[in-house]
């Protein structure tokens, strides 16, 4: 009488097993995709770094450490540093412009939010190259900006706007600003407006409320936006090429050139890995900061 | 001494009039309640006082000075939000200390006051916890602590007890009352629960659709409702719409004669009136003017409620009697009351 019927026990066991099988089934396609298109190529790139280059691309299976010593050349380190600098400037500018924009959109009446968000992503629907060429038209010495300034008498001679670091940052900023605004918008939108009111009610002025309440609570969105802008900015090679005039080459250009022009796959792999290394370091900091400041996982 | 004076305040949202020409005076040290059904503008009035909402018209003064001229963060008024609005990224301690830091108080004093208020609300062990690690009742206490620790001139509480179950709620009502006594701050409590307002407040303002219907002490509000809405909303009541005659109130098609009522004062005969008789004042009386049938009886331990269906009325007449009900459902009865206990409400 007291014994549990056998089939009941097996049914219970079946229920207990299922939760382990289901995630695998659901995750399967995604994991396969990552394996095939991310991990395998990454492993290949990693393995190329220790071999000698083939004459017309590819590799010769002869181990060497030369690729790494070559990358330590100040010439290449400089390019990496410049790239990090330009990507950082782009990210900070995107944050400075994106935060107020996202804030205003998040606090618009409901029926204006969608049109405003569509306007933010609208440039994405135009071809990337065309958008970048448009900046050449705007910035070159006979371009709209220069002729407008000359006509207004602000300047005598056209400014050298194009083919500068500033032009690259402008191009990157223009290309990736929406990637900053969208995660910020979603973080600010989720923030209860009464928290800012509570802060004011307790005697905090607008600046204090922003620093102590609004910013910390939207920090995960800030960090996500920064990563979304920094990552593609660092690896970009089209914008530096078109707007930088090839004078300031970013690390993305180097990688592209090694693979497609110099046909030095092993050295290109080393450079590509240097980008990956910077990004991993960045993501680690981001994950740490998100935990540290959002208060998640901090159960005292 | 008048602390807060609200005069002619109106606020519209599109075609909704949330506040309609509201005027109130609140006295220093008083426990004041704003009572009304949900959506009648109570929160909007608190938001006007706290500075999150600008009235379209009207003035508000605190200690005689224009309150509306001050931005929210400069007002000596603290609000406990209906949703508590605790900062989720700060510990209980930091939430409570937040307002004190804004005053630039020395660290030692802040620590002492936070510890003191944590003891007052009975949560001394919760200092290092975050809001999401607290129960609803605990969060509510922290929200209260965060508001009172500032020792404001005026403390506004928006439905402070609505999220609590009945037992905790009764405890917290006592606690609030005790606190108010102890700290001597003027309290304005919003509630839609008339029993809560009656048991807590020195005076109550009854709101309906953005208007103040009546401001009075709980007992006067109960005994002398001045509008039909108040008579109906505050406590159980029997209301009869009729016309004032010499011998009482004539309700067409109801009763064997005019219904007894108090002396009409300066209301002329022939005025349309509402007669209000509390259930505890109605009695069984074989000579009474109202004839009906017992519909339903319920025993509440000590008293019983009896509902009597009376021809010509849409709502049954309710009466409460001590002990068990003397009549079973289906029995024909007659009802009456002492004329002094039948309150006349004049035309609005
Ligand atoms: N910001 C707002 N926008 C539009 N309507 C509002 C706003 N705030 C309040 N209302 C409306 O004003 C009325 C009163 O609201 P409220 O003061 O919150 O009522 P209560 O607190 O008494 O339940 C309601 O009809 C509500 O829908
Ligand atoms: Mg409300």
XYZ file of C-alpha atoms and ligand atoms in Angstrom:
676
model
C 0.000 0.000 0.000
C 2.802 2.376 0.852
C 4.944 1.593 -2.167
C 4.835 4.140 -4.939
C 3.487 2.532 -8.136
C 6.341 1.824 -10.488
C 5.044 3.754 -13.471
C 4.496 6.785 -11.284
C 8.130 6.730 -10.305
C 9.373 6.439 -13.857
C 7.064 9.248 -14.875
C 8.536 11.417 -12.155
C 12.012 10.517 -13.318
C 11.022 11.398 -16.881
C 9.857 14.795 -15.701
C 13.107 15.348 -13.905
C 15.138 14.461 -16.981
C 13.282 16.685 -19.391
C 14.534 20.049 -18.161
C 18.042 18.923 -19.057
C 17.139 17.874 -22.596
C 14.949 20.817 -23.512
C 17.541 23.607 -23.306
C 19.820 21.616 -25.589
C 17.094 21.248 -28.206
C 16.257 24.933 -28.004
C 19.848 26.112 -27.923
C 20.985 23.625 -30.564
C 20.524 25.693 -33.732
C 22.098 28.752 -32.135
C 25.030 26.804 -30.782
C 25.593 25.109 -34.144
C 25.565 28.478 -35.860
C 28.101 29.915 -33.402
C 30.267 26.821 -33.764
C 30.253 26.901 -37.564
C 30.541 30.627 -38.152
C 32.350 31.948 -35.105
C 34.370 29.365 -33.201
C 35.699 27.407 -36.192
C 36.862 30.522 -38.110
C 38.321 31.928 -34.905
C 40.203 28.684 -34.274
C 41.501 28.771 -37.863
C 42.690 32.357 -37.476
C 44.309 31.427 -34.193
C 46.126 28.473 -35.779
C 47.347 30.555 -38.781
C 49.296 32.833 -36.457
C 52.049 30.299 -35.833
C 52.691 29.341 -39.472
C 54.633 30.892 -42.344
C 52.820 32.687 -45.132
C 52.116 31.096 -48.472
C 53.268 32.987 -51.534
C 49.796 33.778 -52.889
C 47.914 33.708 -49.637
C 47.166 30.696 -47.515
C 49.778 29.238 -45.197
C 52.771 26.951 -45.253
C 52.723 24.440 -42.429
C 56.025 25.478 -40.922
C 55.866 26.820 -37.383
C 57.312 30.282 -36.647
C 57.056 33.046 -34.049
C 57.953 35.780 -36.536
C 54.379 36.960 -36.971
C 54.171 38.029 -33.356
C 57.567 39.748 -33.261
C 56.588 41.669 -36.344
C 53.346 42.839 -34.773
C 55.285 44.255 -31.830
C 56.829 46.780 -34.267
C 55.937 50.325 -33.072
C 54.492 50.969 -36.512
C 51.714 48.452 -35.941
C 51.263 49.233 -32.249
C 50.768 52.859 -33.260
C 48.011 51.886 -35.659
C 46.323 49.838 -32.957
C 46.593 52.760 -30.512
C 45.226 55.219 -33.076
C 42.349 52.862 -33.752
C 41.528 52.550 -30.049
C 41.768 56.337 -29.732
C 39.432 57.038 -32.649
C 36.969 54.341 -31.563
C 37.006 55.739 -28.011
C 36.377 59.284 -29.245
C 33.534 58.025 -31.401
C 32.027 56.134 -28.456
C 32.241 59.084 -26.052
C 30.729 61.471 -28.586
C 27.978 58.960 -29.353
C 27.256 58.736 -25.628
C 27.218 62.504 -25.192
C 24.814 62.937 -28.109
C 22.888 59.708 -27.652
C 21.992 59.989 -23.964
C 19.996 63.226 -24.168
C 18.391 62.065 -27.414
C 17.364 58.726 -25.927
C 16.126 60.487 -22.788
C 13.894 62.860 -24.721
C 12.496 60.054 -26.883
C 11.795 57.853 -23.848
C 9.814 60.650 -22.206
C 7.810 61.607 -25.318
C 4.061 60.916 -25.319
C 3.496 57.295 -26.359
C 2.288 58.095 -29.868
C 5.471 60.043 -30.740
C 7.919 57.387 -29.570
C 7.684 55.054 -32.553
C 8.070 57.813 -35.183
C 11.082 59.171 -33.277
C 12.714 55.733 -33.093
C 12.066 55.118 -36.782
C 13.754 58.446 -37.522
C 16.780 57.277 -35.507
C 17.220 54.056 -37.471
C 16.172 55.537 -40.816
C 19.787 56.052 -42.050
C 20.296 52.289 -41.676
C 17.928 51.739 -44.569
C 20.303 53.518 -46.935
C 23.348 51.757 -48.352
C 26.368 52.131 -46.091
C 28.714 53.176 -48.899
C 26.323 55.769 -50.237
C 25.964 57.279 -46.786
C 29.719 57.428 -46.394
C 30.217 58.969 -49.836
C 27.661 61.582 -48.860
C 30.081 62.723 -46.164
C 32.783 63.184 -48.791
C 30.410 65.443 -50.699
C 29.708 67.386 -47.529
C 33.269 67.677 -46.222
C 35.535 68.117 -49.256
C 37.101 71.494 -50.005
C 34.347 72.457 -52.496
C 31.744 70.654 -50.396
C 28.611 71.995 -48.797
C 30.140 72.761 -45.418
C 33.094 74.650 -46.808
C 31.082 76.606 -49.382
C 28.471 77.520 -46.797
C 31.152 78.776 -44.396
C 32.917 80.678 -47.180
C 29.667 82.264 -48.386
C 28.847 83.337 -44.862
C 32.303 84.912 -44.642
C 33.298 82.820 -41.645
C 36.406 81.565 -43.445
C 38.508 82.793 -46.405
C 39.958 79.530 -47.600
C 38.289 76.105 -47.504
C 39.163 74.098 -44.398
C 40.830 70.740 -44.815
C 37.938 68.826 -43.289
C 38.135 65.656 -45.304
C 40.900 63.093 -44.797
C 41.390 63.907 -41.118
C 40.861 62.032 -37.850
C 37.887 64.305 -37.351
C 36.351 63.116 -40.605
C 36.820 59.479 -39.591
C 35.246 60.048 -36.188
C 32.378 61.946 -37.818
C 31.788 59.074 -40.216
C 31.943 56.421 -37.507
C 29.721 58.468 -35.228
C 27.173 58.945 -37.964
C 27.228 55.259 -38.816
C 26.895 53.878 -35.301
C 24.970 56.499 -33.302
C 21.710 54.515 -33.551
C 23.462 51.576 -31.870
C 24.061 53.864 -28.899
C 20.601 55.398 -28.834
C 18.584 52.179 -28.966
C 19.947 50.415 -25.846
C 19.941 53.740 -23.974
C 16.344 54.303 -24.977
C 15.291 50.916 -23.708
C 17.109 51.450 -20.390
C 15.639 54.914 -19.830
C 12.177 53.854 -20.959
C 12.172 51.107 -18.320
C 13.213 53.530 -15.591
C 10.275 54.484 -13.348
C 9.875 58.295 -13.644
C 8.763 58.331 -10.016
C 12.307 57.492 -8.924
C 13.527 60.836 -10.238
C 10.550 62.488 -8.571
C 11.351 60.751 -5.293
C 14.897 62.046 -5.574
C 13.679 65.616 -6.095
C 11.214 65.204 -3.256
C 14.090 64.295 -0.946
C 15.872 67.515 -1.856
C 18.085 66.600 -4.824
C 18.456 69.114 -7.654
C 18.351 67.928 -11.273
C 22.117 67.313 -11.544
C 22.273 65.285 -8.324
C 19.224 63.280 -9.384
C 20.885 62.476 -12.695
C 24.175 61.387 -11.099
C 22.710 59.444 -8.175
C 19.568 57.911 -9.626
C 19.096 58.161 -13.389
C 22.649 57.389 -14.497
C 23.369 54.427 -12.185
C 20.045 52.827 -13.045
C 20.603 53.217 -16.786
C 24.274 52.241 -16.642
C 23.722 48.766 -18.139
C 22.227 50.520 -21.181
C 25.171 52.945 -21.288
C 27.666 50.073 -21.251
C 25.766 48.105 -23.894
C 25.587 51.169 -26.133
C 29.312 51.819 -25.688
C 30.194 48.260 -26.667
C 27.791 48.370 -29.629
C 29.548 51.514 -30.925
C 33.124 50.741 -29.944
C 33.287 47.233 -31.418
C 32.340 48.029 -35.024
C 34.235 51.342 -34.891
C 37.458 49.610 -33.918
C 37.308 47.062 -36.719
C 35.901 49.348 -39.415
C 38.037 49.797 -42.548
C 35.657 51.362 -45.062
C 35.214 54.692 -43.282
C 38.940 55.238 -42.537
C 39.666 54.416 -46.164
C 37.081 56.795 -47.645
C 37.084 59.646 -45.127
C 40.626 59.220 -43.789
C 42.054 59.198 -47.294
C 44.334 56.313 -46.362
C 46.497 58.657 -44.315
C 45.349 57.468 -40.939
C 44.987 53.766 -41.346
C 43.083 51.940 -38.649
C 43.743 48.385 -37.615
C 40.806 47.174 -39.694
C 42.568 48.459 -42.809
C 45.733 46.645 -41.842
C 43.928 43.343 -41.459
C 42.132 43.782 -44.732
C 45.373 44.698 -46.525
C 47.294 41.753 -45.112
C 44.646 39.295 -46.279
C 43.687 40.824 -49.614
C 46.685 42.846 -50.809
C 49.875 41.591 -49.134
C 48.401 38.073 -49.004
C 50.111 37.516 -45.667
C 47.425 35.481 -43.913
C 49.436 34.596 -40.782
C 50.335 38.212 -40.054
C 46.777 39.348 -40.846
C 45.590 36.769 -38.319
C 47.846 38.179 -35.632
C 46.469 41.672 -36.267
C 42.888 40.369 -36.297
C 43.540 38.657 -32.975
C 44.832 41.915 -31.514
C 41.393 43.418 -32.197
C 39.722 40.403 -30.598
C 41.990 40.754 -27.564
C 41.086 44.432 -27.114
C 37.410 43.565 -27.395
C 37.585 40.718 -24.894
C 39.301 43.002 -22.407
C 36.591 45.589 -22.996
C 33.707 43.136 -22.600
C 35.221 41.852 -19.370
C 35.335 45.360 -17.966
C 31.778 45.939 -19.163
C 30.433 42.785 -17.516
C 32.203 43.630 -14.293
C 30.948 47.205 -14.274
C 27.378 46.147 -15.062
C 27.378 43.824 -12.048
C 29.128 46.298 -9.835
C 26.802 49.222 -10.442
C 23.414 47.743 -11.228
C 23.488 45.983 -7.849
C 22.646 42.579 -9.327
C 24.422 39.734 -7.644
C 25.331 41.950 -4.728
C 23.404 40.267 -1.956
C 24.861 41.550 1.274
C -2.708 77.827 13.156
C -3.093 77.213 9.435
C -0.072 75.474 7.937
C -1.194 74.794 4.402
C -3.748 76.733 2.464
C -5.050 75.516 -0.892
C -7.267 78.016 -2.682
C -9.211 77.485 -5.901
C -6.834 74.891 -7.351
C -7.869 73.310 -10.657
C -6.017 70.904 -12.912
C -7.275 69.437 -16.169
C -5.760 66.637 -18.257
C -7.333 66.967 -21.692
C -11.043 66.581 -21.029
C -10.567 65.011 -17.577
C -10.881 67.496 -14.718
C -8.681 65.948 -12.030
C -9.029 68.896 -9.628
C -11.980 71.254 -9.794
C -11.676 74.468 -7.772
C -10.279 72.739 -4.675
C -9.921 74.795 -1.497
C -8.640 73.402 1.819
C -6.933 74.624 4.972
C -4.739 72.247 6.925
C -3.777 73.067 10.490
C -0.298 72.680 11.988
C 0.125 69.279 13.677
C -3.082 67.861 12.253
C -3.661 64.365 10.852
C -5.626 65.157 7.711
C -7.139 62.600 5.325
C -8.147 62.959 1.682
C -10.874 60.421 1.103
C -12.544 59.544 -2.171
C -13.042 56.801 -4.722
C -10.206 55.944 -7.042
C -9.729 58.457 -9.875
C -11.188 61.420 -7.978
C -7.946 63.451 -8.028
C -6.341 62.663 -4.660
C -2.932 61.761 -6.092
C -3.053 64.786 -8.380
C -3.537 67.083 -5.369
C -0.542 65.515 -3.579
C 1.533 65.921 -6.739
C 0.585 69.590 -6.871
C 1.683 69.987 -3.246
C 4.951 68.105 -3.860
C 5.689 70.137 -7.001
C 5.397 67.486 -9.728
C 2.270 68.973 -11.184
C 1.392 72.625 -11.808
C -2.212 73.623 -11.226
C -3.930 75.455 -14.083
C -5.364 77.951 -11.615
C -5.293 78.545 -7.882
C -2.755 79.203 -5.147
C -1.081 77.127 -2.461
C 0.651 78.641 0.558
C 2.697 76.938 3.266
C 3.265 78.984 6.430
C 1.850 81.889 4.452
C 4.513 81.703 1.720
C 3.758 80.809 -1.908
C 4.549 77.102 -2.235
C 4.038 76.943 -6.000
C 6.957 79.321 -6.546
C 9.409 76.715 -5.190
C 10.778 73.891 -7.355
C 10.040 70.379 -6.058
C 13.464 69.853 -4.502
C 13.247 73.034 -2.401
C 9.863 72.332 -0.796
C 9.764 71.374 2.898
C 7.239 68.720 1.966
C 7.904 64.999 1.744
C 5.817 62.513 -0.174
C 5.534 58.812 0.407
C 4.662 57.476 -3.038
C 1.826 55.060 -3.591
C 4.323 52.728 -5.290
C 6.989 53.538 -2.629
C 9.544 54.544 -5.333
C 12.483 53.195 -3.327
C 15.827 53.400 -5.126
C 16.483 49.804 -6.227
C 20.263 50.250 -6.455
C 20.670 51.487 -2.885
C 20.456 49.670 0.420
C 17.704 50.504 2.883
C 20.181 52.593 4.823
C 21.252 54.585 1.757
C 17.653 55.093 0.690
C 16.856 56.625 4.062
C 20.062 58.653 4.259
C 19.608 60.056 0.733
C 17.469 63.004 1.789
C 19.700 63.795 4.765
C 22.816 63.905 2.570
C 21.028 66.442 0.390
C 20.741 68.704 3.433
C 24.502 68.483 3.903
C 24.239 67.174 7.458
C 27.342 65.831 9.219
C 27.946 62.106 8.711
C 27.556 61.289 12.415
C 24.172 62.913 12.626
C 23.006 61.145 9.466
C 24.092 57.786 10.863
C 22.325 58.460 14.153
C 19.101 59.597 12.537
C 19.005 56.669 10.127
C 19.549 54.222 12.989
C 16.873 55.996 15.006
C 14.246 55.876 12.282
C 15.052 52.222 11.499
C 14.318 51.420 15.131
C 11.103 53.447 14.983
C 9.778 51.483 12.013
C 10.903 48.223 13.596
C 13.453 47.203 10.954
C 16.818 47.705 12.648
C 18.282 44.597 10.984
C 17.382 45.610 7.438
C 19.888 48.456 7.008
C 22.139 46.666 4.526
C 19.389 45.018 2.495
C 18.124 46.184 -0.854
C 14.458 46.964 -1.560
C 14.026 43.821 -3.697
C 14.981 41.713 -0.671
C 12.125 43.095 1.431
C 8.464 42.132 1.702
C 5.738 44.578 0.659
C 5.088 45.600 4.245
C 8.787 46.161 4.914
C 9.190 48.265 1.775
C 6.268 50.369 2.849
C 7.928 50.993 6.218
C 11.184 51.957 4.546
C 9.351 54.382 2.273
C 7.730 55.884 5.341
C 11.076 56.095 7.136
C 12.688 57.795 4.149
C 9.985 60.474 4.221
C 9.794 61.100 7.990
C 13.537 61.119 8.617
C 13.627 64.505 6.871
C 11.274 65.919 9.527
C 9.341 67.901 6.930
C 6.803 70.593 7.737
C 4.259 68.524 5.888
C 4.229 64.803 5.194
C 2.119 63.508 2.325
C 1.233 59.816 2.219
C -0.391 58.399 -0.900
C -2.451 55.332 0.017
C 0.307 54.243 2.389
C -1.419 51.085 3.551
C -3.258 49.933 0.453
C -0.789 47.154 -0.390
C -1.009 45.495 2.996
C -3.265 42.702 4.176
C -5.882 43.454 6.761
C -4.003 42.517 9.917
C -0.720 44.249 9.098
C -2.746 47.188 7.969
C -4.502 47.605 11.313
C -1.099 47.430 13.027
C 0.362 50.031 10.688
C -2.602 52.337 11.217
C -1.849 52.371 14.915
C 1.823 52.820 14.144
C 1.134 55.806 11.880
C -1.014 57.426 14.503
C 1.656 56.862 17.162
C 4.361 58.186 14.858
C 2.427 61.303 14.105
C 2.035 61.888 17.824
C 5.703 61.295 18.421
C 7.256 63.392 15.657
C 4.581 66.087 15.619
C 4.642 66.423 11.832
C 1.490 67.441 9.966
C 0.248 64.393 8.041
C -1.897 64.369 4.925
C -2.952 60.816 4.133
C -4.724 59.804 0.938
C -7.039 56.834 1.092
C -10.043 55.368 -0.662
C -10.896 53.360 2.450
C -13.395 55.306 4.545
C -12.860 53.189 7.657
C -9.149 53.927 7.494
C -9.805 57.650 7.154
C -12.303 57.603 10.014
C -9.981 55.778 12.398
C -6.828 57.770 11.576
C -7.708 61.343 10.845
C -8.494 64.416 12.890
C -10.267 65.826 9.860
C -11.287 64.371 6.521
C -11.841 65.997 3.149
C -14.180 63.911 1.017
C -13.447 64.153 -2.718
C -15.643 63.286 -5.635
C -14.676 63.834 -9.273
C -12.080 66.448 -8.445
C -14.287 68.443 -6.076
C -14.167 68.752 -2.308
C -17.585 67.634 -1.078
C -17.086 68.234 2.633
C -14.293 68.835 5.139
C -15.081 67.762 8.688
C -14.073 65.710 11.694
C -14.911 61.999 11.285
C -17.835 62.092 13.711
C -19.425 65.173 12.119
C -18.887 63.673 8.685
C -20.734 60.576 9.798
C -23.487 62.342 11.713
C -23.974 65.374 9.449
C -23.170 64.555 5.837
C -23.800 67.687 3.825
C -24.090 66.180 0.350
C -25.721 63.073 -1.033
C -22.294 61.779 -2.117
C -20.835 62.057 1.386
C -23.912 60.478 2.977
C -23.579 57.554 0.595
C -19.785 57.170 0.577
C -19.006 57.520 4.273
C -20.445 54.571 6.162
C -23.530 52.512 5.315
C -26.611 54.642 4.868
C -30.247 54.668 3.761
C -31.080 57.534 1.423
C -34.567 58.653 0.398
C -35.100 61.264 -2.324
C -38.227 63.272 -1.652
C -39.849 66.642 -1.024
C -39.946 68.428 2.311
C -43.495 68.761 3.755
C -44.822 69.924 7.107
C -45.023 66.451 8.654
C -41.800 65.039 7.209
C -40.350 64.023 3.870
C -42.744 62.841 1.202
C -41.297 60.181 -1.070
C -43.685 59.481 -3.973
C -45.012 55.933 -3.862
C -43.158 55.035 -0.675
C -44.577 54.612 2.827
C -47.986 55.169 4.360
C -47.214 58.853 4.997
C -44.383 61.363 5.132
C -41.150 59.919 6.568
C -40.135 61.397 9.935
C -37.194 63.828 9.842
C -35.347 66.338 11.999
C -36.608 69.933 12.236
C -35.984 71.407 8.798
C -34.163 74.556 9.968
C -34.410 77.220 7.281
C -35.296 74.823 4.445
C -38.720 75.905 3.104
C -41.489 73.327 2.649
C -41.593 72.073 -0.920
C -37.757 71.851 -1.319
C -36.403 68.711 -2.900
C -34.306 66.937 -0.231
C -32.438 63.737 0.504
C -33.243 62.046 3.794
C -30.355 60.114 5.328
C -30.906 57.506 8.047
C -28.043 55.312 9.340
C -28.831 51.570 9.619
C -28.269 51.636 13.388
C -31.007 54.267 13.701
C -33.706 52.291 11.862
C -35.893 50.082 14.044
C -38.750 47.607 13.699
C -41.966 49.373 14.626
C -45.466 48.001 13.943
C -46.753 51.587 13.674
C -43.896 52.688 11.347
C -44.538 54.461 8.036
C -42.480 52.018 5.899
C -43.819 48.543 5.105
C -41.619 45.860 3.584
C -40.392 42.274 3.583
C -37.200 40.967 5.157
C -34.881 39.922 2.334
C -31.721 38.911 4.031
C -30.135 38.803 7.464
C -26.505 38.421 8.425
C -24.922 38.040 11.823
C -21.715 39.965 12.559
C -21.079 38.789 16.102
C -22.760 41.207 18.466
C -24.857 42.902 15.790
C -26.946 41.726 12.863
C -27.604 43.392 9.540
C -31.083 43.102 8.125
C -32.057 44.134 4.594
C -35.714 44.956 4.088
C -37.261 45.311 0.653
C -39.673 48.241 0.579
C -42.108 48.828 -2.286
C -41.189 51.855 -4.421
C -37.460 51.853 -3.479
C -34.721 50.456 -5.674
C -32.324 49.714 -2.816
C -33.395 47.679 0.223
C -33.504 49.551 3.544
C -30.702 48.374 5.821
C -30.816 48.230 9.567
C -28.461 46.954 12.221
C -29.856 45.511 15.428
C -28.058 44.258 18.521
C -27.816 40.471 18.878
C -29.450 38.142 16.371
C -32.059 39.272 13.842
C -35.579 39.194 15.306
C -37.171 38.347 11.936
C -36.498 35.696 9.276
C -36.394 36.359 5.527
C -39.855 36.562 3.970
C -41.506 38.062 7.015
C -43.506 41.296 6.498
C -42.293 44.099 8.792
C -42.775 47.816 9.365
C -39.917 50.251 9.976
C -39.469 53.607 11.607
C -36.864 55.829 13.259
C -36.447 58.642 15.703
C -37.010 61.922 13.779
C -33.854 63.440 15.350
C -31.753 60.747 13.699
C -33.064 61.371 10.185
C -30.754 63.953 8.611
C -31.967 66.297 5.899
C -29.621 67.052 3.020
C -30.743 70.122 1.157
C -30.632 70.649 -2.601
C -27.020 70.734 -3.794
N -0.647 62.752 -16.107
C -1.947 62.535 -16.370
N -2.388 62.556 -17.638
C -3.701 62.353 -17.914
N -4.643 62.098 -17.002
C -4.265 62.056 -15.713
C -2.904 62.270 -15.325
N -2.821 62.165 -13.980
C -4.077 61.901 -13.550
N -4.947 61.840 -14.584
C -6.399 61.613 -14.479
O -6.902 62.453 -13.477
C -7.872 61.776 -12.690
C -7.475 61.794 -11.232
O -6.345 60.962 -11.059
P -5.659 60.713 -9.650
O -5.334 62.018 -9.041
O -4.533 59.778 -9.875
O -6.828 59.971 -8.846
P -6.765 59.197 -7.443
O -5.414 59.306 -6.882
O -7.825 59.863 -6.623
O -7.146 57.783 -7.749
C -7.995 60.387 -13.263
O -9.107 60.365 -14.132
C -6.717 60.204 -14.025
O -6.926 59.347 -15.114
Mg -4.015 57.676 -6.463
